[in-house]
Amino acid sequence: MRLSQYFLPTLKENPAEAKIASHRLMLRAGLVRQTGSGLYIWLPLGLRVLKKIENIVREEQDRSGAQEILMPTIQNADLWKESGRYEAYGKEMLRITDRHGKEMLYGPTNEEMITDLFRNNVQSYKDLPKNLYHIQWKFRDEVRPRYGVMRGREFLMKDNYSFDIDKEAAKISYDKMFVAYLKTFARLGLVAIPVRADTGAIGGELSHEFQILAAEGESTIYYDKAIESFDLKSLAEDISPDIIQKLQSIYAVEEEKHDADNCPVAKENLRIAKGVEAGHIFNFGTKYSEVMNAKVSGSDGSMIAVEMGSYGIGVSRLVGAIIEASNDENGIIWPEAAAPYKVGLINLGAKNEECTEACDALYKKMQAAGIEVLYDDRKAGAGQKFATMDLIGVPYQIILGPRGLKNNSAEFKIRKTGEKTEINLDEIVSKFI
RNA sequence: CGGGGAGUGGCGCAGCCUGGUAGCGCAUCUGUUUUGGGAACAGAGGGUCGCAGGUUCGAAUCCUGUCUCCCCGACCA
């Protein structure tokens, strides 16, 4: 993409309303614009990041055996009346009425809808287990939206729902998701601590939150430092049942649940950190299958209410969370997996014909090689280009000016470390493949 | 939902107390000079001061109402 053509409204100054780094940077780097309290427009650059994250989430879901579907954002109130949550959910749920006077709602989650789908289409234990997910916009009418997309009212969430014949099978489904989550966050370059959680409004016995460590996180968590020995950032591949067992038994709780006097972890081994809740998994047994009559025939012919679990990842929140965990005074530092572009190409001699030709040629070559490159071809000052590229945080920069061109070389800069090295123009493409 | 604050060109703000027909910085446009870390000079465009009433000869400014947004706290992917 040529920057001169791109819709990328960046800000030099800090917007007054943005309190924390990620919110500030998302506005400054032209990722989003606010259009109402807790409502954001995703601009081209931000949308690319959102889709990158969405895809990683999707790949790990698929890999775990879950199957993607897509449910609507608008739901009938009837199903929620059946489960009893229409009254229970309160004002957080946006209620609307259609032209026929029918009560509807903008879905904050989909347990009812999917339970209905399941009971209408699955009759036998032979069809279990099943795990279905979708990635869809949700709306929760937060009393006080804040922190940009980290706490918006409309947000993109991956949520899935598992159906099993008994508790043992349900635990297997739960652990599969536990592993999928560890892998997902690891691929995004994040340290996510699995924290034992309350099951809250959704109900149930077993639940973990995945907290991403970030200085300005909303939750305070207490955990055994033993968890650090797991190198959570590189848990990309094989995760044995043994590791799952250990991770789930290590002490990690939210502030409210932490009791200093009865803590099983010695003081010197206890870590206190701020986190952003990026995912939450629940096993809630037969809570919905009982009231909504989601039953299948067992092997003995009896009707059995299915064991269910639900699992969420805040996809749009992750955009903010990643920035929160990875930025400096110059801007965002994208981990490669979530970066909107892999390389930023800066033409320092935009008014120099020779240099521009060389940059254009390099740009075409990189594109042809399938490298995601953002090309700053603007006729602007060098400082401005450096500042923009640092702000939007692409992982690598190629800086080419008339000076380097004489030696057929450019500067290769790593955004994260600031490290710069000379690179021969002919070696650039191979560097990124 | 309790407490606080703010709405004035695209962004950040001043002006309001003490009414007199709107200003600064950044950004934008044109021209010239610049050109390796957000350049300089000259000129230009852009605002019914959130909205609705009221007071007044006259309201961004005073009064009443209303809407929106933000911040702190209690709750949530």
PDB file of N, CA and C (backbone and C1' of nucleotides) in Angstrom, chain A residues 12-13 28 34 37 91 143-144 146 151-152 277-278 314 348 351 382-384 390 411 413, chain B residues 1 11-13 25-27 34-39 69-77:
ATOM      1  N   LYS A  12      -0.868  14.169  15.533  1.00  0.00           N
ATOM      2  CA  LYS A  12       0.410  14.523  16.142  1.00  0.00           C
ATOM      3  C   LYS A  12       0.216  14.758  17.642  1.00  0.00           C
ATOM      4  N   GLU A  13      -0.932  15.286  17.959  1.00  0.00           N
ATOM      5  CA  GLU A  13      -1.199  15.593  19.363  1.00  0.00           C
ATOM      6  C   GLU A  13      -2.070  14.513  20.002  1.00  0.00           C
ATOM      7  N   ARG A  28      -4.212   8.022  17.625  1.00  0.00           N
ATOM      8  CA  ARG A  28      -3.113   8.729  16.967  1.00  0.00           C
ATOM      9  C   ARG A  28      -2.625   8.003  15.710  1.00  0.00           C
ATOM     10  N   GLN A  34     -13.839   7.229  17.137  1.00  0.00           N
ATOM     11  CA  GLN A  34     -15.025   7.037  17.955  1.00  0.00           C
ATOM     12  C   GLN A  34     -16.231   7.678  17.281  1.00  0.00           C
ATOM     13  N   SER A  37     -20.414   6.825  22.439  1.00  0.00           N
ATOM     14  CA  SER A  37     -19.817   6.242  23.625  1.00  0.00           C
ATOM     15  C   SER A  37     -19.676   4.729  23.458  1.00  0.00           C
ATOM     16  N   LYS A  91     -30.041  -4.072  32.549  1.00  0.00           N
ATOM     17  CA  LYS A  91     -29.957  -2.988  31.575  1.00  0.00           C
ATOM     18  C   LYS A  91     -28.779  -3.118  30.624  1.00  0.00           C
ATOM     19  N   VAL A 143     -22.426   0.533  31.594  1.00  0.00           N
ATOM     20  CA  VAL A 143     -22.758   1.790  32.244  1.00  0.00           C
ATOM     21  C   VAL A 143     -21.719   2.844  31.878  1.00  0.00           C
ATOM     22  N   ARG A 144     -20.483   2.382  31.866  1.00  0.00           N
ATOM     23  CA  ARG A 144     -19.433   3.347  31.594  1.00  0.00           C
ATOM     24  C   ARG A 144     -18.352   2.769  30.686  1.00  0.00           C
ATOM     25  N   ARG A 146     -15.095   2.698  28.435  1.00  0.00           N
ATOM     26  CA  ARG A 146     -13.850   3.465  28.606  1.00  0.00           C
ATOM     27  C   ARG A 146     -12.689   2.722  27.968  1.00  0.00           C
ATOM     28  N   ARG A 151     -12.918  -1.487  26.191  1.00  0.00           N
ATOM     29  CA  ARG A 151     -14.133  -1.535  26.991  1.00  0.00           C
ATOM     30  C   ARG A 151     -15.230  -0.801  26.250  1.00  0.00           C
ATOM     31  N   GLY A 152     -15.422  -1.206  25.003  1.00  0.00           N
ATOM     32  CA  GLY A 152     -16.457  -0.589  24.198  1.00  0.00           C
ATOM     33  C   GLY A 152     -17.809  -1.220  24.506  1.00  0.00           C
ATOM     34  N   GLU A 277      -8.270  -8.748  30.823  1.00  0.00           N
ATOM     35  CA  GLU A 277      -8.958 -10.012  30.582  1.00  0.00           C
ATOM     36  C   GLU A 277      -9.248 -10.141  29.088  1.00  0.00           C
ATOM     37  N   ALA A 278      -8.597 -11.094  28.457  1.00  0.00           N
ATOM     38  CA  ALA A 278      -8.759 -11.234  27.007  1.00  0.00           C
ATOM     39  C   ALA A 278      -9.599 -12.451  26.654  1.00  0.00           C
ATOM     40  N   GLY A 314     -12.164 -11.875  23.514  1.00  0.00           N
ATOM     41  CA  GLY A 314     -12.484 -10.529  23.057  1.00  0.00           C
ATOM     42  C   GLY A 314     -11.541 -10.115  21.948  1.00  0.00           C
ATOM     43  N   LEU A 348      13.217   8.254   1.341  1.00  0.00           N
ATOM     44  CA  LEU A 348      13.711   9.515   1.911  1.00  0.00           C
ATOM     45  C   LEU A 348      13.983  10.561   0.845  1.00  0.00           C
ATOM     46  N   LYS A 351      11.572  13.451  -3.742  1.00  0.00           N
ATOM     47  CA  LYS A 351      11.661  14.428  -4.839  1.00  0.00           C
ATOM     48  C   LYS A 351      12.902  14.185  -5.689  1.00  0.00           C
ATOM     49  N   ALA A 382      11.775  13.949   6.127  1.00  0.00           N
ATOM     50  CA  ALA A 382      12.249  12.675   6.660  1.00  0.00           C
ATOM     51  C   ALA A 382      11.722  12.443   8.072  1.00  0.00           C
ATOM     52  N   GLY A 383      11.811  13.471   8.875  1.00  0.00           N
ATOM     53  CA  GLY A 383      11.385  13.333  10.277  1.00  0.00           C
ATOM     54  C   GLY A 383       9.949  12.878  10.380  1.00  0.00           C
ATOM     55  N   GLN A 384       9.123  13.444   9.524  1.00  0.00           N
ATOM     56  CA  GLN A 384       7.716  13.104   9.542  1.00  0.00           C
ATOM     57  C   GLN A 384       7.501  11.631   9.192  1.00  0.00           C
ATOM     58  N   ASP A 390       7.180   4.891  12.957  1.00  0.00           N
ATOM     59  CA  ASP A 390       7.340   4.445  14.345  1.00  0.00           C
ATOM     60  C   ASP A 390       5.987   4.409  15.055  1.00  0.00           C
ATOM     61  N   GLU A 411      18.790   1.210   4.797  1.00  0.00           N
ATOM     62  CA  GLU A 411      18.884   0.958   6.218  1.00  0.00           C
ATOM     63  C   GLU A 411      17.760   0.007   6.604  1.00  0.00           C
ATOM     64  N   LYS A 413      15.723  -1.292   9.785  1.00  0.00           N
ATOM     65  CA  LYS A 413      15.501  -0.951  11.194  1.00  0.00           C
ATOM     66  C   LYS A 413      14.470  -1.874  11.820  1.00  0.00           C
TER      67      LYS A 413
ATOM     68  P     C B   1     -29.913   5.148  35.434  1.00  0.00           P
ATOM     69  O5'   C B   1     -28.837   4.927  36.600  1.00  0.00           O
ATOM     70  C5'   C B   1     -29.246   4.329  37.824  1.00  0.00           C
ATOM     71  C4'   C B   1     -28.139   4.418  38.830  1.00  0.00           C
ATOM     72  C3'   C B   1     -27.460   5.765  39.049  1.00  0.00           C
ATOM     73  O3'   C B   1     -28.245   6.663  39.812  1.00  0.00           O
ATOM     74  C1'   C B   1     -25.841   4.038  39.112  1.00  0.00           C
ATOM     75  P     C B  11     -12.343  17.612  15.760  1.00  0.00           P
ATOM     76  O5'   C B  11     -10.807  17.555  16.160  1.00  0.00           O
ATOM     77  C5'   C B  11     -10.141  16.300  16.333  1.00  0.00           C
ATOM     78  C4'   C B  11      -8.739  16.528  16.846  1.00  0.00           C
ATOM     79  C3'   C B  11      -8.652  17.339  18.126  1.00  0.00           C
ATOM     80  O3'   C B  11      -8.865  16.547  19.284  1.00  0.00           O
ATOM     81  C1'   C B  11      -7.130  18.208  16.565  1.00  0.00           C
ATOM     82  P     G B  12      -9.480  17.209  20.567  1.00  0.00           P
ATOM     83  O5'   G B  12      -8.286  18.126  21.082  1.00  0.00           O
ATOM     84  C5'   G B  12      -7.093  17.530  21.582  1.00  0.00           C
ATOM     85  C4'   G B  12      -6.132  18.594  22.011  1.00  0.00           C
ATOM     86  C3'   G B  12      -6.694  19.651  22.961  1.00  0.00           C
ATOM     87  O3'   G B  12      -6.730  19.185  24.300  1.00  0.00           O
ATOM     88  C1'   G B  12      -5.482  20.718  21.252  1.00  0.00           C
ATOM     89  P     C B  13      -7.827  19.774  25.289  1.00  0.00           P
ATOM     90  O5'   C B  13      -7.819  21.332  24.935  1.00  0.00           O
ATOM     91  C5'   C B  13      -7.903  22.298  25.949  1.00  0.00           C
ATOM     92  C4'   C B  13      -7.166  23.545  25.540  1.00  0.00           C
ATOM     93  C3'   C B  13      -7.860  24.856  25.927  1.00  0.00           C
ATOM     94  O3'   C B  13      -7.649  25.164  27.295  1.00  0.00           O
ATOM     95  C1'   C B  13      -7.066  25.018  23.705  1.00  0.00           C
ATOM     96  P     G B  25      -0.782  31.324  15.899  1.00  0.00           P
ATOM     97  O5'   G B  25      -0.475  29.870  16.455  1.00  0.00           O
ATOM     98  C5'   G B  25       0.589  29.660  17.381  1.00  0.00           C
ATOM     99  C4'   G B  25       0.587  28.215  17.824  1.00  0.00           C
ATOM    100  C3'   G B  25       0.584  27.195  16.693  1.00  0.00           C
ATOM    101  O3'   G B  25       1.873  26.969  16.169  1.00  0.00           O
ATOM    102  C1'   G B  25      -1.059  26.603  18.282  1.00  0.00           C
ATOM    103  P     C B  26       2.019  26.527  14.633  1.00  0.00           P
ATOM    104  O5'   C B  26       1.365  25.065  14.602  1.00  0.00           O
ATOM    105  C5'   C B  26       2.049  23.959  15.192  1.00  0.00           C
ATOM    106  C4'   C B  26       1.157  22.742  15.167  1.00  0.00           C
ATOM    107  C3'   C B  26       0.708  22.254  13.797  1.00  0.00           C
ATOM    108  O3'   C B  26       1.697  21.495  13.125  1.00  0.00           O
ATOM    109  C1'   C B  26      -1.140  22.276  15.258  1.00  0.00           C
ATOM    110  P     A B  27       1.784  21.558  11.535  1.00  0.00           P
ATOM    111  O5'   A B  27       0.382  20.949  11.097  1.00  0.00           O
ATOM    112  C5'   A B  27       0.145  19.541  11.141  1.00  0.00           C
ATOM    113  C4'   A B  27      -1.272  19.242  10.708  1.00  0.00           C
ATOM    114  C3'   A B  27      -1.627  19.650   9.285  1.00  0.00           C
ATOM    115  O3'   A B  27      -1.218  18.683   8.336  1.00  0.00           O
ATOM    116  C1'   A B  27      -3.310  20.408  10.754  1.00  0.00           C
ATOM    117  P     U B  34      17.073  26.055  -1.696  1.00  0.00           P
ATOM    118  O5'   U B  34      16.947  25.659  -0.166  1.00  0.00           O
ATOM    119  C5'   U B  34      16.976  24.321   0.215  1.00  0.00           C
ATOM    120  C4'   U B  34      16.448  24.163   1.618  1.00  0.00           C
ATOM    121  C3'   U B  34      16.569  22.743   2.131  1.00  0.00           C
ATOM    122  O3'   U B  34      17.819  22.552   2.748  1.00  0.00           O
ATOM    123  C1'   U B  34      14.347  23.514   2.439  1.00  0.00           C
ATOM    124  P     U B  35      18.729  21.379   2.187  1.00  0.00           P
ATOM    125  O5'   U B  35      18.068  20.083   2.818  1.00  0.00           O
ATOM    126  C5'   U B  35      17.658  20.077   4.190  1.00  0.00           C
ATOM    127  C4'   U B  35      16.682  18.941   4.400  1.00  0.00           C
ATOM    128  C3'   U B  35      17.239  17.594   3.966  1.00  0.00           C
ATOM    129  O3'   U B  35      16.895  16.608   4.913  1.00  0.00           O
ATOM    130  C1'   U B  35      15.199  18.040   2.838  1.00  0.00           C
ATOM    131  P     G B  36      17.833  16.380   6.180  1.00  0.00           P
ATOM    132  O5'   G B  36      16.813  15.537   7.071  1.00  0.00           O
ATOM    133  C5'   G B  36      16.469  14.224   6.660  1.00  0.00           C
ATOM    134  C4'   G B  36      16.980  13.236   7.682  1.00  0.00           C
ATOM    135  C3'   G B  36      18.306  13.640   8.332  1.00  0.00           C
ATOM    136  O3'   G B  36      18.345  13.194   9.676  1.00  0.00           O
ATOM    137  C1'   G B  36      18.568  11.612   7.151  1.00  0.00           C
ATOM    138  P     G B  37      17.611  14.023  10.849  1.00  0.00           P
ATOM    139  O5'   G B  37      16.074  13.582  10.613  1.00  0.00           O
ATOM    140  C5'   G B  37      15.018  14.544  10.710  1.00  0.00           C
ATOM    141  C4'   G B  37      14.146  14.226  11.906  1.00  0.00           C
ATOM    142  C3'   G B  37      14.733  14.595  13.261  1.00  0.00           C
ATOM    143  O3'   G B  37      13.679  15.016  14.114  1.00  0.00           O
ATOM    144  C1'   G B  37      14.228  12.304  13.220  1.00  0.00           C
ATOM    145  P     G B  38      13.074  16.518  13.806  1.00  0.00           P
ATOM    146  O5'   G B  38      11.883  16.154  12.843  1.00  0.00           O
ATOM    147  C5'   G B  38      10.733  15.536  13.367  1.00  0.00           C
ATOM    148  C4'   G B  38       9.546  15.853  12.498  1.00  0.00           C
ATOM    149  C3'   G B  38       8.965  17.255  12.681  1.00  0.00           C
ATOM    150  O3'   G B  38       8.373  17.579  11.447  1.00  0.00           O
ATOM    151  C1'   G B  38       7.347  15.641  13.208  1.00  0.00           C
ATOM    152  P     A B  39       8.985  18.800  10.556  1.00  0.00           P
ATOM    153  O5'   A B  39       9.711  19.836  11.512  1.00  0.00           O
ATOM    154  C5'   A B  39       9.434  21.192  11.389  1.00  0.00           C
ATOM    155  C4'   A B  39      10.559  21.925  10.696  1.00  0.00           C
ATOM    156  C3'   A B  39      10.180  23.323  10.265  1.00  0.00           C
ATOM    157  O3'   A B  39      10.240  24.198  11.373  1.00  0.00           O
ATOM    158  C1'   A B  39      11.384  22.253   8.528  1.00  0.00           C
ATOM    159  P     C B  69     -22.843   9.785  24.101  1.00  0.00           P
ATOM    160  O5'   C B  69     -21.430  10.387  24.495  1.00  0.00           O
ATOM    161  C5'   C B  69     -20.454  10.650  23.488  1.00  0.00           C
ATOM    162  C4'   C B  69     -19.347  11.484  24.044  1.00  0.00           C
ATOM    163  C3'   C B  69     -18.612  10.912  25.242  1.00  0.00           C
ATOM    164  O3'   C B  69     -17.683   9.923  24.890  1.00  0.00           O
ATOM    165  C1'   C B  69     -19.061  13.190  25.634  1.00  0.00           C
ATOM    166  P     C B  70     -17.267   8.809  25.974  1.00  0.00           P
ATOM    167  O5'   C B  70     -16.290   9.631  26.925  1.00  0.00           O
ATOM    168  C5'   C B  70     -15.058  10.127  26.420  1.00  0.00           C
ATOM    169  C4'   C B  70     -14.405  11.012  27.446  1.00  0.00           C
ATOM    170  C3'   C B  70     -14.095  10.348  28.780  1.00  0.00           C
ATOM    171  O3'   C B  70     -12.906   9.596  28.725  1.00  0.00           O
ATOM    172  C1'   C B  70     -15.110  12.441  29.167  1.00  0.00           C
ATOM    173  P     C B  71     -12.759   8.319  29.691  1.00  0.00           P
ATOM    174  O5'   C B  71     -12.446   9.019  31.092  1.00  0.00           O
ATOM    175  C5'   C B  71     -11.240   9.750  31.282  1.00  0.00           C
ATOM    176  C4'   C B  71     -11.245  10.399  32.636  1.00  0.00           C
ATOM    177  C3'   C B  71     -11.493   9.460  33.804  1.00  0.00           C
ATOM    178  O3'   C B  71     -10.334   8.762  34.192  1.00  0.00           O
ATOM    179  C1'   C B  71     -12.859  11.350  34.035  1.00  0.00           C
ATOM    180  P     C B  72     -10.518   7.248  34.709  1.00  0.00           P
ATOM    181  O5'   C B  72     -10.965   7.458  36.225  1.00  0.00           O
ATOM    182  C5'   C B  72     -10.186   8.249  37.121  1.00  0.00           C
ATOM    183  C4'   C B  72     -10.864   8.305  38.473  1.00  0.00           C
ATOM    184  C3'   C B  72     -11.515   7.012  38.942  1.00  0.00           C
ATOM    185  O3'   C B  72     -10.587   6.091  39.478  1.00  0.00           O
ATOM    186  C1'   C B  72     -13.010   8.785  39.286  1.00  0.00           C
ATOM    187  P     G B  73     -10.940   4.536  39.424  1.00  0.00           P
ATOM    188  O5'   G B  73     -12.249   4.461  40.330  1.00  0.00           O
ATOM    189  C5'   G B  73     -12.144   4.270  41.743  1.00  0.00           C
ATOM    190  C4'   G B  73     -13.516   4.215  42.358  1.00  0.00           C
ATOM    191  C3'   G B  73     -14.307   2.936  42.142  1.00  0.00           C
ATOM    192  O3'   G B  73     -13.929   1.909  43.034  1.00  0.00           O
ATOM    193  C1'   G B  73     -15.709   4.807  41.774  1.00  0.00           C
ATOM    194  P     A B  74     -14.034   0.378  42.597  1.00  0.00           P
ATOM    195  O5'   A B  74     -15.601   0.128  42.684  1.00  0.00           O
ATOM    196  C5'   A B  74     -16.160  -0.630  43.763  1.00  0.00           C
ATOM    197  C4'   A B  74     -17.628  -0.839  43.522  1.00  0.00           C
ATOM    198  C3'   A B  74     -17.981  -1.888  42.470  1.00  0.00           C
ATOM    199  O3'   A B  74     -18.047  -3.194  43.019  1.00  0.00           O
ATOM    200  C1'   A B  74     -19.134   0.114  41.974  1.00  0.00           C
ATOM    201  P     C B  75     -17.683  -4.461  42.122  1.00  0.00           P
ATOM    202  O5'   C B  75     -18.869  -4.461  41.062  1.00  0.00           O
ATOM    203  C5'   C B  75     -19.405  -5.696  40.584  1.00  0.00           C
ATOM    204  C4'   C B  75     -20.093  -5.488  39.256  1.00  0.00           C
ATOM    205  C3'   C B  75     -19.475  -6.229  38.066  1.00  0.00           C
ATOM    206  O3'   C B  75     -19.963  -7.554  37.947  1.00  0.00           O
ATOM    207  C1'   C B  75     -19.883  -3.957  37.478  1.00  0.00           C
ATOM    208  P     C B  76     -19.105  -8.647  37.149  1.00  0.00           P
ATOM    209  O5'   C B  76     -19.540  -8.390  35.642  1.00  0.00           O
ATOM    210  C5'   C B  76     -19.140  -9.291  34.617  1.00  0.00           C
ATOM    211  C4'   C B  76     -19.088  -8.595  33.276  1.00  0.00           C
ATOM    212  C3'   C B  76     -17.870  -8.934  32.421  1.00  0.00           C
ATOM    213  O3'   C B  76     -18.090 -10.069  31.608  1.00  0.00           O
ATOM    214  C1'   C B  76     -18.089  -6.586  32.573  1.00  0.00           C
ATOM    215  P     A B  77     -16.916 -11.191  31.462  1.00  0.00           P
ATOM    216  O5'   A B  77     -16.490 -11.071  29.932  1.00  0.00           O
ATOM    217  C5'   A B  77     -16.140 -12.238  29.220  1.00  0.00           C
ATOM    218  C4'   A B  77     -15.187 -11.882  28.109  1.00  0.00           C
ATOM    219  C3'   A B  77     -14.039 -10.970  28.510  1.00  0.00           C
ATOM    220  O3'   A B  77     -12.953 -11.682  29.056  1.00  0.00           O
ATOM    221  C1'   A B  77     -15.062 -10.165  26.548  1.00  0.00           C
TER     222        A B  77
END
